């Protein structure tokens, strides 16, 4: 309930504020999440903005309600963009902090089967994509923010271990992850779900990501 309301109530308040403006903002960027798509393996077609592969598990229900509140906001003079952001990586912040800590403690093994897709984006590319969309007044609606080459959880954790000089990491089986998720009051699905997501609309508009799997 707290996760759901933190998204929907804040978005509803923002919509009311924009609607009340005598001079409304030209554009409203609202965060969403790439977890809106169904579990999709790497050997299946990736989910882009045109995909209808959306279900009703915990993360998808939150995402759908988040976007519903955003879309229902009555702001006819304001261009609206929903950013379906994948896992954000960057030095000194975001998902990298806990992941690096695990790897350094020899706990950076595969999580679950390790076969689940891991879609990510560098924080600099998040900023670049927002700046790009800000300048393009002809663009609105949903945009996936995910670099074009998802990897497996196993591949990502292996690269992370190499980056911190660890040749091995303790694997995290599903049951252990589910137990840990209960302790910290979250959902194991957030780790075990296969997120095979790419950004098609940004590519069609001419945007190119600076960081991908070939980057250092």
PDB file of C-alpha atoms in Angstrom:
ATOM      1  CA  UNK A   1       0.000   0.000   0.000  1.00  0.00           C
ATOM      2  CA  UNK A   2       2.813   2.416   0.851  1.00  0.00           C
ATOM      3  CA  UNK A   3       4.588   1.695  -2.446  1.00  0.00           C
ATOM      4  CA  UNK A   4       1.353   2.209  -4.412  1.00  0.00           C
ATOM      5  CA  UNK A   5       0.291   5.390  -2.647  1.00  0.00           C
ATOM      6  CA  UNK A   6       3.742   6.953  -2.823  1.00  0.00           C
ATOM      7  CA  UNK A   7       3.391   6.872  -6.609  1.00  0.00           C
ATOM      8  CA  UNK A   8      -0.273   7.598  -7.177  1.00  0.00           C
ATOM      9  CA  UNK A   9      -0.948  10.237  -4.510  1.00  0.00           C
ATOM     10  CA  UNK A  10       2.122  12.307  -5.409  1.00  0.00           C
ATOM     11  CA  UNK A  11       1.210  12.172  -9.106  1.00  0.00           C
ATOM     12  CA  UNK A  12      -2.395  13.181  -8.363  1.00  0.00           C
ATOM     13  CA  UNK A  13      -1.186  16.182  -6.331  1.00  0.00           C
ATOM     14  CA  UNK A  14       1.170  17.228  -9.123  1.00  0.00           C
ATOM     15  CA  UNK A  15      -1.668  16.995 -11.633  1.00  0.00           C
ATOM     16  CA  UNK A  16      -3.867  19.203  -9.463  1.00  0.00           C
ATOM     17  CA  UNK A  17      -1.038  21.722  -9.116  1.00  0.00           C
ATOM     18  CA  UNK A  18      -0.427  21.875 -12.879  1.00  0.00           C
ATOM     19  CA  UNK A  19      -4.169  22.261 -13.528  1.00  0.00           C
ATOM     20  CA  UNK A  20      -4.335  25.154 -11.073  1.00  0.00           C
ATOM     21  CA  UNK A  21      -1.530  27.130 -12.741  1.00  0.00           C
ATOM     22  CA  UNK A  22      -2.513  30.382 -14.431  1.00  0.00           C
ATOM     23  CA  UNK A  23       0.444  29.775 -16.737  1.00  0.00           C
ATOM     24  CA  UNK A  24       0.895  25.977 -16.787  1.00  0.00           C
ATOM     25  CA  UNK A  25       4.274  24.388 -17.539  1.00  0.00           C
ATOM     26  CA  UNK A  26       4.950  23.454 -21.137  1.00  0.00           C
ATOM     27  CA  UNK A  27       5.928  19.874 -20.260  1.00  0.00           C
ATOM     28  CA  UNK A  28       5.446  17.466 -17.352  1.00  0.00           C
ATOM     29  CA  UNK A  29       7.863  14.549 -17.001  1.00  0.00           C
ATOM     30  CA  UNK A  30       6.577  11.860 -14.645  1.00  0.00           C
ATOM     31  CA  UNK A  31       8.527   8.809 -13.654  1.00  0.00           C
ATOM     32  CA  UNK A  32       7.171   5.339 -14.391  1.00  0.00           C
ATOM     33  CA  UNK A  33       8.974   2.008 -14.462  1.00  0.00           C
ATOM     34  CA  UNK A  34      10.183  -0.570 -16.965  1.00  0.00           C
ATOM     35  CA  UNK A  35       8.791  -3.268 -14.670  1.00  0.00           C
ATOM     36  CA  UNK A  36       5.375  -2.572 -16.216  1.00  0.00           C
ATOM     37  CA  UNK A  37       6.091  -5.343 -18.749  1.00  0.00           C
ATOM     38  CA  UNK A  38       5.605  -9.056 -18.196  1.00  0.00           C
ATOM     39  CA  UNK A  39       8.506 -11.361 -17.306  1.00  0.00           C
ATOM     40  CA  UNK A  40      10.304 -11.774 -20.661  1.00  0.00           C
ATOM     41  CA  UNK A  41      13.377 -13.931 -21.261  1.00  0.00           C
ATOM     42  CA  UNK A  42      16.365 -12.807 -23.309  1.00  0.00           C
ATOM     43  CA  UNK A  43      15.511 -15.362 -26.010  1.00  0.00           C
ATOM     44  CA  UNK A  44      12.126 -13.661 -26.482  1.00  0.00           C
ATOM     45  CA  UNK A  45      11.434 -10.369 -28.280  1.00  0.00           C
ATOM     46  CA  UNK A  46      12.269  -7.404 -26.062  1.00  0.00           C
ATOM     47  CA  UNK A  47       9.463  -5.169 -24.814  1.00  0.00           C
ATOM     48  CA  UNK A  48       9.328  -1.710 -26.374  1.00  0.00           C
ATOM     49  CA  UNK A  49       6.771   1.072 -26.048  1.00  0.00           C
ATOM     50  CA  UNK A  50       4.463  -0.595 -28.570  1.00  0.00           C
ATOM     51  CA  UNK A  51       4.347  -3.855 -26.622  1.00  0.00           C
ATOM     52  CA  UNK A  52       1.056  -4.981 -25.078  1.00  0.00           C
ATOM     53  CA  UNK A  53       2.867  -7.559 -22.934  1.00  0.00           C
ATOM     54  CA  UNK A  54       1.602  -6.088 -19.668  1.00  0.00           C
ATOM     55  CA  UNK A  55       0.113  -8.205 -16.898  1.00  0.00           C
ATOM     56  CA  UNK A  56      -1.114  -7.854 -13.336  1.00  0.00           C
ATOM     57  CA  UNK A  57       1.621  -8.869 -10.881  1.00  0.00           C
ATOM     58  CA  UNK A  58       2.721  -6.527  -8.081  1.00  0.00           C
ATOM     59  CA  UNK A  59       5.101  -4.283 -10.034  1.00  0.00           C
ATOM     60  CA  UNK A  60       2.882  -4.122 -13.112  1.00  0.00           C
ATOM     61  CA  UNK A  61      -0.187  -3.183 -11.066  1.00  0.00           C
ATOM     62  CA  UNK A  62       1.744  -0.360  -9.398  1.00  0.00           C
ATOM     63  CA  UNK A  63       3.048   0.852 -12.772  1.00  0.00           C
ATOM     64  CA  UNK A  64      -0.360   0.749 -14.447  1.00  0.00           C
ATOM     65  CA  UNK A  65      -2.038   2.695 -11.634  1.00  0.00           C
ATOM     66  CA  UNK A  66       0.827   5.206 -11.617  1.00  0.00           C
ATOM     67  CA  UNK A  67       0.422   5.869 -15.332  1.00  0.00           C
ATOM     68  CA  UNK A  68      -3.392   5.861 -15.115  1.00  0.00           C
ATOM     69  CA  UNK A  69      -3.352   8.696 -12.575  1.00  0.00           C
ATOM     70  CA  UNK A  70      -0.810  10.574 -14.705  1.00  0.00           C
ATOM     71  CA  UNK A  71      -2.829  10.176 -17.910  1.00  0.00           C
ATOM     72  CA  UNK A  72      -6.102  11.152 -16.250  1.00  0.00           C
ATOM     73  CA  UNK A  73      -4.702  14.463 -14.988  1.00  0.00           C
ATOM     74  CA  UNK A  74      -6.567  17.262 -16.797  1.00  0.00           C
ATOM     75  CA  UNK A  75      -3.673  19.340 -18.138  1.00  0.00           C
ATOM     76  CA  UNK A  76      -4.558  20.162 -21.774  1.00  0.00           C
ATOM     77  CA  UNK A  77      -1.914  22.894 -22.132  1.00  0.00           C
ATOM     78  CA  UNK A  78       0.938  20.743 -20.790  1.00  0.00           C
ATOM     79  CA  UNK A  79       2.769  18.108 -22.804  1.00  0.00           C
ATOM     80  CA  UNK A  80       3.039  14.913 -20.752  1.00  0.00           C
ATOM     81  CA  UNK A  81       5.798  12.307 -20.894  1.00  0.00           C
ATOM     82  CA  UNK A  82       5.905   9.105 -18.824  1.00  0.00           C
ATOM     83  CA  UNK A  83       9.435   7.753 -18.385  1.00  0.00           C
ATOM     84  CA  UNK A  84       9.500   3.952 -18.035  1.00  0.00           C
ATOM     85  CA  UNK A  85      12.954   3.859 -16.506  1.00  0.00           C
ATOM     86  CA  UNK A  86      14.968   0.647 -16.219  1.00  0.00           C
ATOM     87  CA  UNK A  87      17.530  -0.009 -13.469  1.00  0.00           C
ATOM     88  CA  UNK A  88      19.699   3.113 -13.204  1.00  0.00           C
ATOM     89  CA  UNK A  89      23.447   2.666 -12.807  1.00  0.00           C
ATOM     90  CA  UNK A  90      25.925   5.384 -11.968  1.00  0.00           C
ATOM     91  CA  UNK A  91      28.998   6.030  -9.886  1.00  0.00           C
ATOM     92  CA  UNK A  92      28.157   6.733  -6.268  1.00  0.00           C
ATOM     93  CA  UNK A  93      24.395   6.361  -6.442  1.00  0.00           C
ATOM     94  CA  UNK A  94      21.339   4.404  -7.464  1.00  0.00           C
ATOM     95  CA  UNK A  95      21.392   0.629  -7.744  1.00  0.00           C
ATOM     96  CA  UNK A  96      25.192   0.510  -7.958  1.00  0.00           C
ATOM     97  CA  UNK A  97      25.750   1.275  -4.262  1.00  0.00           C
ATOM     98  CA  UNK A  98      24.129  -1.884  -2.808  1.00  0.00           C
ATOM     99  CA  UNK A  99      25.251  -4.046  -5.727  1.00  0.00           C
ATOM    100  CA  UNK A 100      28.892  -3.004  -5.374  1.00  0.00           C
ATOM    101  CA  UNK A 101      28.713  -3.544  -1.632  1.00  0.00           C
ATOM    102  CA  UNK A 102      27.465  -7.104  -2.169  1.00  0.00           C
ATOM    103  CA  UNK A 103      30.191  -7.819  -4.726  1.00  0.00           C
ATOM    104  CA  UNK A 104      32.952  -6.498  -2.451  1.00  0.00           C
ATOM    105  CA  UNK A 105      31.684  -8.717   0.375  1.00  0.00           C
ATOM    106  CA  UNK A 106      31.877 -11.797  -1.872  1.00  0.00           C
ATOM    107  CA  UNK A 107      28.064 -11.859  -2.071  1.00  0.00           C
ATOM    108  CA  UNK A 108      27.813 -10.843  -5.715  1.00  0.00           C
ATOM    109  CA  UNK A 109      26.838 -14.203  -7.153  1.00  0.00           C
ATOM    110  CA  UNK A 110      23.925 -14.883  -9.453  1.00  0.00           C
ATOM    111  CA  UNK A 111      20.508 -14.034  -8.043  1.00  0.00           C
ATOM    112  CA  UNK A 112      17.948 -16.761  -8.567  1.00  0.00           C
ATOM    113  CA  UNK A 113      18.616 -18.648 -11.796  1.00  0.00           C
ATOM    114  CA  UNK A 114      20.772 -15.818 -13.136  1.00  0.00           C
ATOM    115  CA  UNK A 115      19.019 -16.186 -16.501  1.00  0.00           C
ATOM    116  CA  UNK A 116      16.579 -13.324 -15.955  1.00  0.00           C
ATOM    117  CA  UNK A 117      17.093 -10.336 -18.224  1.00  0.00           C
ATOM    118  CA  UNK A 118      18.667  -7.245 -16.677  1.00  0.00           C
ATOM    119  CA  UNK A 119      17.778  -4.013 -18.496  1.00  0.00           C
ATOM    120  CA  UNK A 120      19.726  -1.006 -17.309  1.00  0.00           C
ATOM    121  CA  UNK A 121      20.595   2.584 -18.167  1.00  0.00           C
ATOM    122  CA  UNK A 122      23.463   4.857 -17.126  1.00  0.00           C
ATOM    123  CA  UNK A 123      22.377   7.866 -15.098  1.00  0.00           C
ATOM    124  CA  UNK A 124      24.023  10.212 -17.609  1.00  0.00           C
ATOM    125  CA  UNK A 125      21.857   8.731 -20.360  1.00  0.00           C
ATOM    126  CA  UNK A 126      18.775   9.272 -18.192  1.00  0.00           C
ATOM    127  CA  UNK A 127      19.659  12.979 -18.027  1.00  0.00           C
ATOM    128  CA  UNK A 128      20.516  13.091 -21.745  1.00  0.00           C
ATOM    129  CA  UNK A 129      17.236  11.452 -22.744  1.00  0.00           C
ATOM    130  CA  UNK A 130      15.209  13.886 -20.611  1.00  0.00           C
ATOM    131  CA  UNK A 131      17.067  16.836 -22.129  1.00  0.00           C
ATOM    132  CA  UNK A 132      16.447  15.396 -25.613  1.00  0.00           C
ATOM    133  CA  UNK A 133      12.710  15.016 -24.951  1.00  0.00           C
ATOM    134  CA  UNK A 134      12.540  18.483 -23.399  1.00  0.00           C
ATOM    135  CA  UNK A 135      13.783  19.992 -26.664  1.00  0.00           C
ATOM    136  CA  UNK A 136      11.405  17.944 -28.824  1.00  0.00           C
ATOM    137  CA  UNK A 137       8.005  19.579 -28.414  1.00  0.00           C
ATOM    138  CA  UNK A 138       6.572  17.138 -30.959  1.00  0.00           C
ATOM    139  CA  UNK A 139       7.086  14.145 -28.650  1.00  0.00           C
ATOM    140  CA  UNK A 140       4.813  13.021 -25.830  1.00  0.00           C
ATOM    141  CA  UNK A 141       3.456   9.859 -24.198  1.00  0.00           C
ATOM    142  CA  UNK A 142       5.392   6.833 -22.975  1.00  0.00           C
ATOM    143  CA  UNK A 143       9.150   6.399 -23.438  1.00  0.00           C
ATOM    144  CA  UNK A 144      11.254   3.476 -22.251  1.00  0.00           C
ATOM    145  CA  UNK A 145      14.573   4.622 -20.786  1.00  0.00           C
ATOM    146  CA  UNK A 146      16.785   1.570 -21.276  1.00  0.00           C
ATOM    147  CA  UNK A 147      19.985   1.072 -23.246  1.00  0.00           C
ATOM    148  CA  UNK A 148      19.547  -1.198 -26.282  1.00  0.00           C
ATOM    149  CA  UNK A 149      21.297  -4.368 -25.064  1.00  0.00           C
ATOM    150  CA  UNK A 150      19.789  -6.126 -22.025  1.00  0.00           C
ATOM    151  CA  UNK A 151      22.037  -8.748 -20.410  1.00  0.00           C
ATOM    152  CA  UNK A 152      21.370 -11.648 -18.079  1.00  0.00           C
ATOM    153  CA  UNK A 153      21.643 -11.300 -14.321  1.00  0.00           C
ATOM    154  CA  UNK A 154      24.531 -13.773 -14.438  1.00  0.00           C
ATOM    155  CA  UNK A 155      26.425 -11.669 -17.015  1.00  0.00           C
ATOM    156  CA  UNK A 156      25.869  -8.466 -15.099  1.00  0.00           C
ATOM    157  CA  UNK A 157      26.947  -9.855 -11.732  1.00  0.00           C
ATOM    158  CA  UNK A 158      30.045 -11.409 -13.330  1.00  0.00           C
ATOM    159  CA  UNK A 159      31.037  -8.017 -14.796  1.00  0.00           C
ATOM    160  CA  UNK A 160      30.419  -6.398 -11.421  1.00  0.00           C
ATOM    161  CA  UNK A 161      32.667  -8.902  -9.638  1.00  0.00           C
ATOM    162  CA  UNK A 162      35.415  -8.311 -12.176  1.00  0.00           C
ATOM    163  CA  UNK A 163      35.131  -4.552 -11.653  1.00  0.00           C
ATOM    164  CA  UNK A 164      35.806  -4.883  -7.915  1.00  0.00           C
ATOM    165  CA  UNK A 165      38.428  -7.625  -8.192  1.00  0.00           C
ATOM    166  CA  UNK A 166      36.361 -10.547  -6.925  1.00  0.00           C
ATOM    167  CA  UNK A 167      36.673 -13.851  -8.755  1.00  0.00           C
ATOM    168  CA  UNK A 168      33.660 -15.372  -7.009  1.00  0.00           C
ATOM    169  CA  UNK A 169      30.426 -14.395  -5.292  1.00  0.00           C
ATOM    170  CA  UNK A 170      27.982 -16.345  -3.161  1.00  0.00           C
ATOM    171  CA  UNK A 171      24.892 -17.223  -5.252  1.00  0.00           C
ATOM    172  CA  UNK A 172      21.510 -16.116  -3.926  1.00  0.00           C
ATOM    173  CA  UNK A 173      18.868 -18.846  -4.487  1.00  0.00           C
ATOM    174  CA  UNK A 174      15.203 -17.936  -4.882  1.00  0.00           C
ATOM    175  CA  UNK A 175      14.178 -19.094  -1.425  1.00  0.00           C
ATOM    176  CA  UNK A 176      16.866 -16.983   0.257  1.00  0.00           C
ATOM    177  CA  UNK A 177      15.878 -13.931  -1.774  1.00  0.00           C
ATOM    178  CA  UNK A 178      12.208 -14.386  -0.882  1.00  0.00           C
ATOM    179  CA  UNK A 179      13.067 -14.707   2.804  1.00  0.00           C
ATOM    180  CA  UNK A 180      15.232 -11.589   2.664  1.00  0.00           C
ATOM    181  CA  UNK A 181      12.502  -9.662   0.836  1.00  0.00           C
ATOM    182  CA  UNK A 182      10.049 -10.407   3.659  1.00  0.00           C
ATOM    183  CA  UNK A 183      12.558  -9.131   6.234  1.00  0.00           C
ATOM    184  CA  UNK A 184      13.047  -5.806   4.474  1.00  0.00           C
ATOM    185  CA  UNK A 185       9.365  -5.524   3.473  1.00  0.00           C
ATOM    186  CA  UNK A 186       9.761  -5.604  -0.284  1.00  0.00           C
ATOM    187  CA  UNK A 187       9.098  -8.044  -3.140  1.00  0.00           C
ATOM    188  CA  UNK A 188      11.575 -10.704  -4.350  1.00  0.00           C
ATOM    189  CA  UNK A 189       9.992 -10.218  -7.759  1.00  0.00           C
ATOM    190  CA  UNK A 190      11.962  -6.970  -8.077  1.00  0.00           C
ATOM    191  CA  UNK A 191      15.136  -9.109  -8.343  1.00  0.00           C
ATOM    192  CA  UNK A 192      13.816 -12.319  -9.865  1.00  0.00           C
ATOM    193  CA  UNK A 193      11.690 -10.790 -12.612  1.00  0.00           C
ATOM    194  CA  UNK A 194      13.183 -10.905 -16.102  1.00  0.00           C
ATOM    195  CA  UNK A 195      13.180  -7.341 -17.473  1.00  0.00           C
ATOM    196  CA  UNK A 196      13.841  -7.509 -21.195  1.00  0.00           C
ATOM    197  CA  UNK A 197      13.162  -3.892 -22.158  1.00  0.00           C
ATOM    198  CA  UNK A 198      14.464  -1.599 -24.909  1.00  0.00           C
ATOM    199  CA  UNK A 199      13.716   1.968 -25.971  1.00  0.00           C
ATOM    200  CA  UNK A 200      12.250   1.997 -29.473  1.00  0.00           C
ATOM    201  CA  UNK A 201      10.603   5.430 -29.523  1.00  0.00           C
ATOM    202  CA  UNK A 202      13.792   7.254 -28.516  1.00  0.00           C
ATOM    203  CA  UNK A 203      15.680   5.438 -31.267  1.00  0.00           C
ATOM    204  CA  UNK A 204      13.006   6.347 -33.815  1.00  0.00           C
ATOM    205  CA  UNK A 205      13.298   9.987 -32.729  1.00  0.00           C
ATOM    206  CA  UNK A 206      17.071   9.958 -33.313  1.00  0.00           C
ATOM    207  CA  UNK A 207      18.389   9.627 -29.755  1.00  0.00           C
ATOM    208  CA  UNK A 208      21.493   7.493 -29.200  1.00  0.00           C
ATOM    209  CA  UNK A 209      22.630   6.154 -25.842  1.00  0.00           C
ATOM    210  CA  UNK A 210      26.199   6.983 -24.814  1.00  0.00           C
ATOM    211  CA  UNK A 211      26.604   3.944 -22.551  1.00  0.00           C
ATOM    212  CA  UNK A 212      25.797   0.384 -23.532  1.00  0.00           C
ATOM    213  CA  UNK A 213      27.355  -3.053 -22.985  1.00  0.00           C
ATOM    214  CA  UNK A 214      30.432  -2.044 -24.988  1.00  0.00           C
ATOM    215  CA  UNK A 215      31.165   0.850 -22.632  1.00  0.00           C
ATOM    216  CA  UNK A 216      33.795   0.704 -19.933  1.00  0.00           C
TER     217      UNK A 216
END
